Amino acid sequence: MSFDGPRDLARVSATCKTLMKVARQSDVLRAVNFERLTFRSDHTMHHHRNDLLCRCARAGNLAAETILGKALLMRDTWFWNMVFDNDQPALIENGASNGVLRHQQLVRSYIRHASSEDIIKMNLPLLSYMNTFVGYDTARSFGMLYAITRMCSYEVIRLRVSSVSCTPVNAQNYASFRALNDLLAQLTPPPGLTHRDIVLAIFDRLFPPTPV
């Protein structure tokens, strides 16, 4: 769970067979901290079906699922091939089965857990994903295309408001702040909800959870 969790876990698991066995337990894999990896855009070094990132995602590690969801949305061909070619319980070195990787769950985890800075870059990739897997007409009729656009727009304006409010106050900044705040108010979701909640609710209707 350290900042460099994956490397630390790899080092510990290399010391003896007992710790290697412990390091492969699902409880441990679900807890690995991928904070350092989250900020990278190139994940080619993890192109191996038994890579720690993939094993943690199969164990239900939300950070690992989020990273793989981003890789899929960014059209990482290797990860797409892995998900579709090996959509079966993946065997790790000791022969134990540790879950499956499904693109729906990975993309859902990304929508739920990605940072605002990441979400604002994903409008077009998310729209493309929906058009590919449910079709434009279906996505539009469910309100998904509109919901995604509002979610991304809201995050963009919210971050801009935060940035402007942190700068020294002058007439120009104050005018910009008021204009952005007015736009943010127009994009604010209904009380008790967030834009991500709305997108995820529609997502679950379009991609009903697959029985384990």
Backbone as numpy.savetxt, mean C-alpha at the origin, in Angstrom:
# Nx Ny Nz CAx CAy CAz Cx Cy Cz
11.78 -5.46 14.79 10.96 -4.25 14.79 11.81 -2.98 14.79
13.12 -3.13 14.65 14.01 -1.98 14.57 13.80 -1.27 13.23
14.40 -0.09 13.09 14.28 0.67 11.85 14.80 -0.13 10.66
15.84 -0.94 10.90 16.43 -1.78 9.85 16.04 -3.23 10.09
14.77 -3.44 10.39 14.27 -4.75 10.79 14.61 -5.91 9.86
14.42 -5.80 8.54 14.70 -6.93 7.66 16.16 -7.40 7.74
17.10 -6.46 7.72 18.50 -6.86 7.81 18.83 -7.45 9.17
18.27 -6.85 10.22 18.53 -7.37 11.56 17.99 -8.79 11.70
16.80 -9.03 11.15 16.22 -10.37 11.22 17.08 -11.36 10.42
17.57 -10.93 9.26 18.43 -11.80 8.44 19.72 -12.15 9.20
20.29 -11.16 9.86 21.53 -11.41 10.62 21.28 -12.39 11.77
20.20 -12.18 12.50 19.89 -13.05 13.63 19.62 -14.48 13.16
18.87 -14.61 12.07 18.50 -15.95 11.59 19.69 -16.72 11.06
20.79 -16.01 10.75 21.98 -16.67 10.22 22.91 -17.20 11.32
22.58 -16.94 12.58 23.50 -17.32 13.66 23.40 -18.80 14.03
22.19 -19.36 14.01 22.04 -20.78 14.37 20.70 -21.29 13.87
20.53 -22.62 13.87 19.30 -23.22 13.36 18.08 -22.86 14.21
18.29 -22.74 15.51 17.17 -22.42 16.40 16.60 -21.04 16.08
17.48 -20.05 15.95 17.01 -18.70 15.64 16.49 -18.60 14.21
17.04 -19.41 13.31 16.51 -19.44 11.94 15.06 -19.93 11.94
14.79 -20.95 12.76 13.44 -21.48 12.86 12.49 -20.44 13.45
12.96 -19.74 14.48 12.13 -18.71 15.10 11.85 -17.57 14.11
12.88 -17.20 13.33 12.75 -16.09 12.39 11.74 -16.38 11.28
11.40 -17.64 11.07 10.44 -18.00 10.03 9.02 -18.12 10.54
8.81 -17.91 11.82 7.48 -18.02 12.38 6.61 -16.84 11.91
5.34 -17.12 11.71 4.43 -16.10 11.18 4.35 -14.88 12.10
4.35 -15.11 13.41 4.27 -13.98 14.34 5.44 -13.03 14.17
6.62 -13.58 13.90 7.81 -12.75 13.70 7.72 -12.04 12.36
7.35 -12.76 11.31 7.28 -12.17 9.98 6.25 -11.04 9.90
5.16 -11.17 10.66 4.14 -10.12 10.65 4.62 -8.84 11.33
5.66 -8.94 12.18 6.10 -7.78 12.97 7.28 -7.04 12.35
7.86 -7.56 11.27 9.07 -6.94 10.71 8.77 -5.51 10.23
9.64 -4.59 10.58 9.48 -3.17 10.26 10.14 -2.88 8.90
9.34 -2.46 7.92 9.85 -2.15 6.59 9.88 -0.64 6.32
9.99 0.15 7.37 9.94 1.60 7.21 11.00 2.11 6.25
12.21 1.60 6.35 13.28 2.07 5.48 13.00 1.72 4.02
12.44 0.55 3.77 12.17 0.13 2.40 10.98 0.86 1.80
10.05 1.31 2.63 8.82 1.95 2.16 9.11 3.14 1.26
10.20 3.86 1.51 10.47 5.09 0.78 11.17 4.85 -0.55
11.50 3.63 -0.86 12.18 3.33 -2.12 11.16 3.10 -3.22
11.56 3.44 -4.44 10.69 3.20 -5.59 11.14 1.98 -6.39
12.39 1.55 -6.18 12.93 0.40 -6.91 13.06 -0.78 -5.95
12.27 -1.82 -6.20 12.29 -2.99 -5.34 12.82 -4.23 -6.08
13.63 -4.00 -7.11 14.10 -5.11 -7.93 14.97 -6.09 -7.13
15.62 -5.61 -6.08 16.46 -6.50 -5.29 15.64 -7.54 -4.53
14.32 -7.35 -4.51 13.44 -8.29 -3.81 12.70 -9.21 -4.78
13.19 -9.29 -5.99 12.58 -10.15 -7.00 12.97 -11.61 -6.77
12.44 -12.19 -5.74 12.60 -13.62 -5.47 11.41 -14.05 -4.63
10.75 -15.13 -5.03 9.49 -15.51 -4.37 9.68 -15.85 -2.90
10.90 -16.20 -2.47 11.16 -16.46 -1.07 11.93 -15.33 -0.40
11.97 -14.18 -1.05 12.58 -13.00 -0.42 11.81 -12.67 0.86
12.50 -12.07 1.82 11.87 -11.78 3.11 10.64 -10.89 2.95
10.69 -9.93 2.02 9.54 -9.06 1.80 8.32 -9.87 1.39
8.49 -10.80 0.48 7.37 -11.63 0.00 6.88 -12.57 1.10
7.81 -13.15 1.85 7.42 -14.05 2.93 6.64 -13.31 4.02
7.06 -12.08 4.32 6.35 -11.29 5.33 4.95 -10.92 4.83
4.84 -10.60 3.55 3.53 -10.27 2.99 2.61 -11.48 3.06
3.12 -12.66 2.78 2.31 -13.88 2.86 1.86 -14.15 4.29
2.66 -13.71 5.25 2.32 -13.93 6.66 1.34 -12.88 7.18
1.02 -11.87 6.34 0.07 -10.85 6.75 0.69 -9.59 7.30
1.98 -9.36 7.00 2.64 -8.13 7.42 2.08 -6.97 6.59
1.40 -6.03 7.23 0.71 -4.96 6.51 1.67 -4.05 5.76
2.84 -3.78 6.36 3.83 -2.92 5.70 4.34 -3.59 4.43
4.61 -4.90 4.50 5.09 -5.63 3.33 4.00 -5.69 2.25
2.75 -5.91 2.66 1.65 -5.90 1.69 1.53 -4.55 1.01
1.69 -3.48 1.79 1.59 -2.13 1.24 2.66 -1.87 0.19
3.89 -2.31 0.47 5.00 -2.13 -0.46 4.75 -2.91 -1.75
4.29 -4.15 -1.63 4.01 -4.95 -2.82 2.82 -4.37 -3.60
1.83 -3.84 -2.88 0.71 -3.19 -3.55 1.17 -2.02 -4.39
2.09 -1.23 -3.85 2.65 -0.10 -4.60 3.41 -0.61 -5.82
4.19 -1.67 -5.66 4.96 -2.22 -6.78 4.02 -2.69 -7.90
2.90 -3.30 -7.53 1.94 -3.74 -8.54 1.31 -2.54 -9.26
0.93 -1.52 -8.50 0.33 -0.34 -9.12 1.32 0.37 -10.03
2.60 0.28 -9.71 3.64 0.89 -10.54 4.07 -0.04 -11.67
3.31 -1.12 -11.84 3.48 -2.07 -12.95 4.85 -2.77 -12.92
5.23 -3.23 -11.75 6.43 -4.06 -11.63 6.09 -5.44 -12.20
6.59 -5.73 -13.39 6.23 -6.96 -14.11 6.58 -8.21 -13.34
7.74 -8.20 -12.67 8.15 -9.41 -11.96 7.16 -9.76 -10.86
6.74 -8.77 -10.06 5.79 -9.06 -8.99 4.44 -9.49 -9.55
4.01 -8.88 -10.66 2.75 -9.31 -11.28 2.84 -10.78 -11.69
3.95 -11.16 -12.32 4.11 -12.55 -12.75 4.13 -13.49 -11.55
4.78 -13.07 -10.47 4.84 -13.92 -9.29 3.45 -14.13 -8.71
2.67 -13.07 -8.62 1.33 -13.19 -8.04 0.44 -14.10 -8.88
0.49 -13.96 -10.21 -0.39 -14.74 -11.06 0.13 -16.15 -11.33
1.45 -16.33 -11.38 2.01 -17.65 -11.67 2.07 -18.54 -10.44
2.12 -17.91 -9.25 2.28 -18.70 -8.04 1.20 -18.37 -7.02
-0.03 -18.26 -7.49 -1.12 -17.94 -6.58 -1.57 -19.18 -5.84
-0.61 -19.81 -5.18 -0.80 -20.98 -4.36 0.02 -20.78 -3.09
-0.27 -21.51 -2.02 0.58 -21.39 -0.84 2.03 -21.62 -1.21
2.87 -20.63 -0.96 4.27 -20.70 -1.37 5.08 -21.49 -0.37
5.92 -22.40 -0.85 6.75 -23.21 0.02 8.04 -22.47 0.33
8.34 -22.31 1.61 9.62 -21.74 2.00 10.59 -22.88 2.23
11.82 -22.57 2.59 12.89 -23.55 2.57 12.61 -24.82 3.37
11.93 -24.70 4.52 11.69 -25.88 5.34 10.41 -26.63 4.93
9.81 -26.21 3.81 8.64 -26.92 3.30 7.32 -26.47 3.90
7.35 -25.46 4.77 6.12 -25.01 5.40 5.35 -24.08 4.47
4.04 -24.16 4.52 3.20 -23.27 3.72 2.92 -22.00 4.51
3.02 -20.85 3.83 2.86 -19.59 4.56 2.02 -18.59 3.77
0.82 -19.03 3.37 -0.10 -18.07 2.76 0.09 -17.86 1.27
-0.74 -16.99 0.73 -0.73 -16.68 -0.69 -0.67 -15.17 -0.87
-0.30 -14.77 -2.07 -0.29 -13.35 -2.42 -1.35 -13.13 -3.48
-2.29 -12.24 -3.19 -3.35 -11.90 -4.15 -3.32 -10.40 -4.39
-3.39 -10.02 -5.65 -3.24 -8.61 -5.98 -4.31 -7.75 -5.31
-5.54 -8.28 -5.16 -6.59 -7.48 -4.54 -6.22 -7.09 -3.11
-5.71 -8.05 -2.32 -5.36 -7.77 -0.94 -4.18 -6.80 -0.86
-3.21 -6.95 -1.77 -2.03 -6.09 -1.74 -2.40 -4.65 -2.08
-3.23 -4.47 -3.11 -3.65 -3.11 -3.48 -4.53 -2.51 -2.39
-5.39 -3.32 -1.79 -6.23 -2.82 -0.70 -5.37 -2.34 0.47
-4.35 -3.11 0.82 -3.45 -2.70 1.91 -2.75 -1.40 1.57
-2.40 -1.24 0.29 -1.76 0.01 -0.12 -2.70 1.20 0.09
-3.94 1.06 -0.37 -4.90 2.16 -0.21 -5.09 2.50 1.26
-5.16 1.50 2.11 -5.41 1.71 3.53 -4.21 2.31 4.26
-2.99 1.84 3.95 -1.85 2.15 4.81 -0.79 3.07 4.17
-0.89 3.36 2.90 0.13 4.21 2.27 0.08 5.61 2.84
1.21 6.28 2.83 1.28 7.65 3.32 0.55 8.59 2.36
0.21 9.77 2.85 -0.43 10.77 2.00 0.47 11.14 0.83
1.78 11.22 1.10 2.74 11.57 0.05 2.74 10.53 -1.07
2.50 9.28 -0.72 2.44 8.22 -1.72 1.11 8.25 -2.46
0.03 8.42 -1.72 -1.31 8.36 -2.31 -1.49 9.41 -3.41
-0.92 10.60 -3.20 -1.15 11.67 -4.18 -0.51 11.36 -5.54
0.41 10.40 -5.58 1.06 10.04 -6.84 0.33 8.90 -7.55
-0.72 8.38 -6.94 -1.30 7.13 -7.42 -2.66 7.27 -8.07
-3.07 8.48 -8.41 -4.38 8.65 -9.04 -4.48 7.84 -10.33
-3.58 8.09 -11.26 -3.63 7.39 -12.55 -3.37 5.88 -12.41
-2.36 5.44 -11.62 -2.18 3.99 -11.45 -3.40 3.30 -10.85
-4.06 3.93 -9.87 -5.26 3.32 -9.29 -6.40 3.26 -10.29
-6.59 4.33 -11.07 -7.63 4.32 -12.09 -7.35 3.25 -13.14
-6.08 3.13 -13.52 -5.70 2.11 -14.50 -5.95 0.71 -13.97
-5.64 0.49 -12.70 -5.88 -0.82 -12.06 -7.37 -1.16 -12.10
-8.21 -0.22 -11.74 -9.65 -0.47 -11.75 -10.17 -0.75 -13.15
-9.71 0.05 -14.11 -10.16 -0.16 -15.49 -9.74 -1.53 -16.00
-8.57 -2.00 -15.57 -8.06 -3.30 -16.02 -8.85 -4.45 -15.43
-9.17 -4.39 -14.14 -9.73 -5.57 -13.46 -11.24 -5.56 -13.31
-11.88 -4.41 -13.37 -13.34 -4.42 -13.30 -13.97 -3.74 -14.50
-13.16 -3.00 -15.28 -13.68 -2.31 -16.45 -14.13 -0.90 -16.13
-13.98 -0.02 -17.10 -14.32 1.39 -16.91 -15.78 1.59 -16.52
-16.68 0.93 -17.24 -18.11 1.14 -16.99 -18.51 0.70 -15.59
-18.00 -0.47 -15.17 -18.34 -0.96 -13.83 -17.75 -0.06 -12.75
-16.47 0.30 -12.91 -15.83 1.17 -11.93 -16.55 2.51 -11.82
-16.99 3.01 -12.97 -17.70 4.31 -12.96 -19.08 4.17 -12.32
-19.79 3.10 -12.64 -21.14 2.93 -12.09 -21.12 2.74 -10.58
-20.06 2.17 -10.04 -19.93 2.00 -8.59 -19.41 3.27 -7.91
-19.02 4.25 -8.70 -18.51 5.49 -8.13 -17.04 5.44 -7.75
-16.34 4.39 -8.20 -14.96 4.22 -7.79 -14.02 5.25 -8.43
-14.20 5.56 -9.69 -13.31 6.50 -10.36 -13.41 7.88 -9.70
-14.61 8.29 -9.39 -14.83 9.58 -8.73 -14.23 9.56 -7.33
-14.43 8.46 -6.61 -13.93 8.35 -5.23 -12.41 8.40 -5.18
-11.74 7.73 -6.13 -10.28 7.73 -6.17 -9.77 9.14 -6.46
-10.38 9.81 -7.42 -9.94 11.16 -7.78 -10.11 12.12 -6.61
-11.23 12.03 -5.91 -11.45 12.90 -4.75 -10.45 12.58 -3.63
-10.18 11.31 -3.41 -9.22 10.92 -2.37 -7.86 11.52 -2.65
-7.38 11.37 -3.88 -6.05 11.89 -4.24 -6.03 13.42 -4.21
-7.10 14.04 -4.71 -7.17 15.51 -4.72 -7.18 16.06 -3.30
-7.92 15.40 -2.42 -8.00 15.84 -1.03 -6.62 15.81 -0.38
-5.86 14.72 -0.61 -4.53 14.60 -0.01 -3.59 15.67 -0.56
-3.70 15.96 -1.86 -2.85 17.00 -2.46 -3.12 18.35 -1.80
-4.39 18.73 -1.72 -4.74 20.04 -1.14 -4.40 20.09 0.34
-4.65 18.99 1.06 -4.35 18.96 2.50 -2.87 19.18 2.75
-2.02 18.54 1.95 -0.58 18.71 2.12 -0.14 20.12 1.75
-0.77 20.71 0.74 -0.43 22.08 0.36 -0.84 23.07 1.44
-2.01 22.85 2.02 -2.45 23.72 3.12 -1.47 23.63 4.28
-1.05 22.43 4.60 -0.09 22.24 5.68 1.23 22.94 5.38
1.66 22.87 4.11 2.92 23.51 3.72 2.83 25.02 3.80
1.73 25.59 3.30 1.55 27.04 3.31 1.43 27.57 4.73
0.73 26.81 5.59 0.51 27.27 6.96 1.80 27.29 7.77
2.83 26.58 7.29 4.11 26.54 8.00 5.08 27.63 7.54
4.71 28.40 6.51 5.58 29.45 6.00 5.26 30.77 6.69
6.22 31.71 6.70 5.96 33.02 7.32 4.74 33.69 6.71
3.95 34.33 7.55 2.69 34.93 7.10 2.94 36.23 6.34
2.39 36.34 5.14 2.34 37.60 4.40 1.05 37.59 3.58
0.79 38.67 2.92 -0.48 38.79 2.20 -0.67 37.70 1.16
0.40 37.40 0.42 0.29 36.40 -0.64 0.05 35.01 -0.06
0.81 34.67 0.99 0.64 33.37 1.61 -0.75 33.22 2.23
-1.21 34.32 2.85 -2.53 34.27 3.48 -3.62 34.04 2.43
-3.48 34.70 1.29 -4.46 34.53 0.21 -4.44 33.09 -0.31
-3.24 32.55 -0.48 -3.11 31.17 -0.94 -3.72 30.21 0.06
-3.45 30.47 1.35 -3.98 29.62 2.41 -5.50 29.62 2.40
-6.10 30.81 2.26 -7.56 30.91 2.24 -8.14 30.17 1.03
-7.50 30.33 -0.13 -8.00 29.68 -1.35 -7.91 28.16 -1.21
-6.77 27.67 -0.71 -6.61 26.23 -0.54 -7.56 25.69 0.52
-7.75 26.46 1.58 -8.66 26.02 2.64 -10.09 25.92 2.13
-10.49 26.86 1.28 -11.83 26.80 0.69 -11.98 25.56 -0.18
-10.94 25.26 -0.96 -10.99 24.08 -1.82 -11.00 22.81 -0.98
-10.23 22.81 0.11 -10.19 21.65 1.00 -11.56 21.40 1.61
-12.24 22.48 1.97 -13.58 22.34 2.55 -14.55 21.70 1.56
-14.40 22.03 0.28 -15.27 21.45 -0.74 -15.01 19.95 -0.91
-13.77 19.53 -0.64 -13.40 18.13 -0.83 -13.56 17.30 0.44
-13.88 17.94 1.56 -13.97 17.23 2.84 -15.05 16.16 2.75
-14.73 14.93 3.20 -15.71 13.84 3.14 -16.82 14.01 4.18
-17.88 13.20 4.10 -18.97 13.28 5.07 -18.47 13.05 6.49
-19.17 13.58 7.50 -18.74 13.38 8.90 -18.60 11.91 9.25
-17.54 11.59 9.97 -17.32 10.22 10.41 -16.66 9.33 9.39
-16.40 9.86 8.19 -15.77 9.06 7.15 -14.49 9.75 6.68
-13.66 9.01 5.99 -12.52 9.58 5.28 -12.65 9.15 3.83
-11.92 9.82 2.97 -11.96 9.44 1.55 -11.45 8.01 1.37
-10.48 7.62 2.17 -9.98 6.23 2.06 -11.07 5.24 2.46
-11.85 5.58 3.49 -12.95 4.69 3.89 -13.93 4.50 2.74
-14.24 5.58 2.05 -15.19 5.51 0.94 -14.63 4.65 -0.19
-13.35 4.87 -0.54 -12.72 4.08 -1.60 -12.68 2.61 -1.20
-12.32 2.32 0.04 -12.23 0.93 0.48 -13.59 0.25 0.52
-14.64 0.99 0.89 -15.98 0.40 0.90 -16.39 -0.02 -0.51
-16.10 0.84 -1.49 -16.42 0.49 -2.88 -15.51 -0.65 -3.35
-14.23 -0.60 -2.96 -13.28 -1.64 -3.34 -13.78 -3.01 -2.89
-14.29 -3.10 -1.66 -14.76 -4.38 -1.14 -16.01 -4.88 -1.86
-16.77 -3.97 -2.44 -17.91 -4.39 -3.26 -17.44 -4.91 -4.62
-16.42 -4.29 -5.16 -15.90 -4.70 -6.46 -15.04 -5.96 -6.36
-14.34 -6.10 -5.23 -13.47 -7.26 -5.00 -13.84 -7.91 -3.68
-14.91 -8.69 -3.65 -15.32 -9.35 -2.39 -14.16 -10.19 -1.85
-13.96 -10.17 -0.52 -12.87 -10.95 0.07 -12.92 -12.41 -0.35
-11.74 -12.96 -0.65 -11.65 -14.37 -1.06 -11.55 -15.25 0.17
-12.39 -16.28 0.29 -12.30 -17.18 1.46 -10.92 -17.79 1.55
-10.40 -17.89 2.79 -9.08 -18.47 3.00 -9.18 -19.97 2.88
